[in-house]
Amino acid sequence: MERQTLASSSSSTSGISIISPPPEDAWITTYQKLRPQWQSLSSSNQTVIPIEVSRVNQFDAARLDIEMSAMLKEQLVKVFSLMKPGMLFQYEPELDAFLEFLIWRFSIWVDKPTPGNALMNLRYRDEHAVEARGKG
């Protein structure tokens, strides 16, 4: 199957490149081609490394996350310091939730540790996935 690009079709008379859609069974052939690789990865006998994480480190990481959230809140309050004095504090719960959402969105959502976990060198691990792989 040959695909035309805009550069290669520039010599055509109409100047418009038409790319034909893939065949309807393209996903089946791709699946059949990649299935052996996927099965070899899922059935490989990898040893599960037991990890012991101190609860103190987890609490310290959570405390660091709280402190970072407080620092961000302090900076945000300084930004809005010229506004009416009590206006920002009436929205304090929403502000706290928004800051926690920002920390969550730019850390856990993108598969990265929270700032406290990163400072304590902690990572999240799905124990159910590790157990299933170890039993396989």
Short mmCIF file of C-alpha atoms in Angstrom, two decimals:
data_model
loop_
_atom_site.label_atom_id
_atom_site.label_comp_id
_atom_site.label_asym_id
_atom_site.label_seq_id
_atom_site.Cartn_x
_atom_site.Cartn_y
_atom_site.Cartn_z
CA MET A 1 0.00 0.00 0.00
CA GLU A 2 1.51 3.32 -1.02
CA ARG A 3 0.64 6.50 0.82
CA GLN A 4 0.94 9.87 -0.77
CA THR A 5 2.26 12.76 1.20
CA LEU A 6 1.62 16.40 0.56
CA ALA A 7 5.18 16.86 -0.70
CA SER A 8 4.99 13.96 -3.13
CA SER A 9 1.62 15.06 -4.45
CA SER A 10 2.72 18.64 -5.05
CA SER A 11 3.45 17.73 -8.65
CA SER A 12 -0.11 16.47 -9.12
CA THR A 13 -2.51 18.61 -11.07
CA SER A 14 -5.04 19.16 -8.32
CA GLY A 15 -2.52 19.83 -5.53
CA ILE A 16 -4.64 17.90 -3.00
CA SER A 17 -3.31 14.77 -1.39
CA ILE A 18 -5.77 11.94 -0.79
CA ILE A 19 -4.76 9.31 1.71
CA SER A 20 -6.82 6.17 1.55
CA PRO A 21 -8.09 4.79 4.86
CA PRO A 22 -6.60 1.56 6.15
CA PRO A 23 -8.44 -1.66 5.32
CA GLU A 24 -11.17 -2.69 7.73
CA ASP A 25 -9.24 -5.71 8.98
CA ALA A 26 -6.02 -3.76 9.64
CA TRP A 27 -6.47 -3.93 13.40
CA ILE A 28 -6.89 -7.73 13.23
CA THR A 29 -3.69 -8.24 11.27
CA THR A 30 -1.83 -5.87 13.58
CA TYR A 31 -3.19 -7.68 16.63
CA GLN A 32 -2.17 -11.06 15.22
CA LYS A 33 1.29 -9.72 14.43
CA LEU A 34 1.83 -8.27 17.93
CA ARG A 35 0.11 -11.02 19.95
CA PRO A 36 3.15 -13.34 20.25
CA GLN A 37 5.27 -10.48 21.59
CA TRP A 38 2.59 -9.53 24.11
CA GLN A 39 2.21 -13.15 25.27
CA SER A 40 5.95 -13.56 25.69
CA LEU A 41 6.06 -10.44 27.85
CA SER A 42 3.07 -11.43 29.97
CA SER A 43 4.20 -15.03 30.47
CA SER A 44 7.84 -14.31 31.24
CA ASN A 45 8.95 -15.56 34.63
CA GLN A 46 10.13 -12.38 36.26
CA THR A 47 11.01 -12.53 39.89
CA VAL A 48 9.02 -10.25 42.15
CA ILE A 49 11.23 -8.12 44.33
CA PRO A 50 9.68 -7.63 47.76
CA ILE A 51 9.83 -4.01 48.77
CA GLU A 52 9.64 -2.85 52.34
CA VAL A 53 8.81 0.83 52.70
CA SER A 54 8.96 2.45 56.07
CA ARG A 55 5.70 4.09 57.11
CA VAL A 56 7.71 6.99 58.47
CA ASN A 57 8.90 7.76 54.94
CA GLN A 58 5.30 7.64 53.70
CA PHE A 59 4.15 10.02 56.45
CA ASP A 60 7.07 12.34 55.77
CA ALA A 61 6.20 12.39 52.05
CA ALA A 62 2.56 13.20 52.86
CA ARG A 63 3.70 15.97 55.19
CA LEU A 64 5.96 17.39 52.47
CA ASP A 65 2.99 17.40 50.08
CA ILE A 66 0.92 19.31 52.65
CA GLU A 67 3.73 21.80 53.16
CA MET A 68 4.08 22.33 49.42
CA SER A 69 0.36 22.91 49.11
CA ALA A 70 0.58 25.46 51.93
CA MET A 71 3.46 27.24 50.18
CA LEU A 72 1.47 27.42 46.94
CA LYS A 73 -1.54 28.73 48.84
CA GLU A 74 0.61 31.38 50.51
CA GLN A 75 1.89 32.54 47.12
CA LEU A 76 -1.64 32.65 45.73
CA VAL A 77 -2.83 34.72 48.70
CA LYS A 78 0.02 37.16 48.06
CA VAL A 79 -1.05 37.49 44.43
CA PHE A 80 -4.58 38.42 45.47
CA SER A 81 -3.50 40.60 48.43
CA LEU A 82 -4.72 43.79 46.75
CA MET A 83 -8.27 42.49 46.48
CA LYS A 84 -10.99 42.96 49.06
CA PRO A 85 -9.59 41.54 52.37
CA GLY A 86 -12.12 38.79 53.11
CA MET A 87 -12.98 37.80 49.56
CA LEU A 88 -10.34 35.11 49.07
CA PHE A 89 -10.95 33.46 52.44
CA GLN A 90 -14.62 32.82 51.74
CA TYR A 91 -13.45 30.51 48.93
CA GLU A 92 -10.73 28.83 51.01
CA PRO A 93 -12.08 25.24 50.75
CA GLU A 94 -12.39 25.54 46.97
CA LEU A 95 -8.91 27.06 46.78
CA ASP A 96 -7.44 24.19 48.82
CA ALA A 97 -9.21 21.63 46.64
CA PHE A 98 -7.97 23.36 43.49
CA LEU A 99 -4.37 23.38 44.70
CA GLU A 100 -4.58 19.71 45.67
CA PHE A 101 -6.03 19.00 42.22
CA LEU A 102 -3.11 20.80 40.55
CA ILE A 103 -0.58 18.77 42.53
CA TRP A 104 -2.45 15.55 41.70
CA ARG A 105 -2.90 16.44 38.02
CA PHE A 106 0.73 17.24 37.37
CA SER A 107 2.11 14.33 39.40
CA ILE A 108 0.00 11.20 39.80
CA TRP A 109 -2.12 11.73 36.67
CA VAL A 110 0.98 11.76 34.47
CA ASP A 111 2.50 8.72 36.24
CA LYS A 112 4.97 10.69 38.33
CA PRO A 113 5.31 10.77 42.11
CA THR A 114 3.96 13.64 44.15
CA PRO A 115 6.60 16.20 45.18
CA GLY A 116 6.85 14.69 48.67
CA ASN A 117 7.22 11.19 47.28
CA ALA A 118 9.88 12.39 44.85
CA LEU A 119 11.87 14.02 47.66
CA MET A 120 11.61 10.84 49.74
CA ASN A 121 12.38 8.70 46.64
CA LEU A 122 9.09 6.79 46.89
CA ARG A 123 7.14 5.39 43.92
CA TYR A 124 3.65 3.98 43.58
CA ARG A 125 3.35 0.32 42.64
CA ASP A 126 0.28 -1.71 41.81
CA GLU A 127 0.60 -4.73 44.08
CA HIS A 128 -2.26 -6.56 42.37
CA ALA A 129 -0.48 -6.39 39.01
CA VAL A 130 2.79 -7.54 40.59
CA GLU A 131 1.08 -10.49 42.31
CA ALA A 132 -0.69 -11.54 39.09
CA ARG A 133 2.55 -11.40 37.14
CA GLY A 134 4.38 -13.36 39.83
CA LYS A 135 1.76 -16.15 39.89
CA GLY A 136 1.73 -16.49 36.08
#
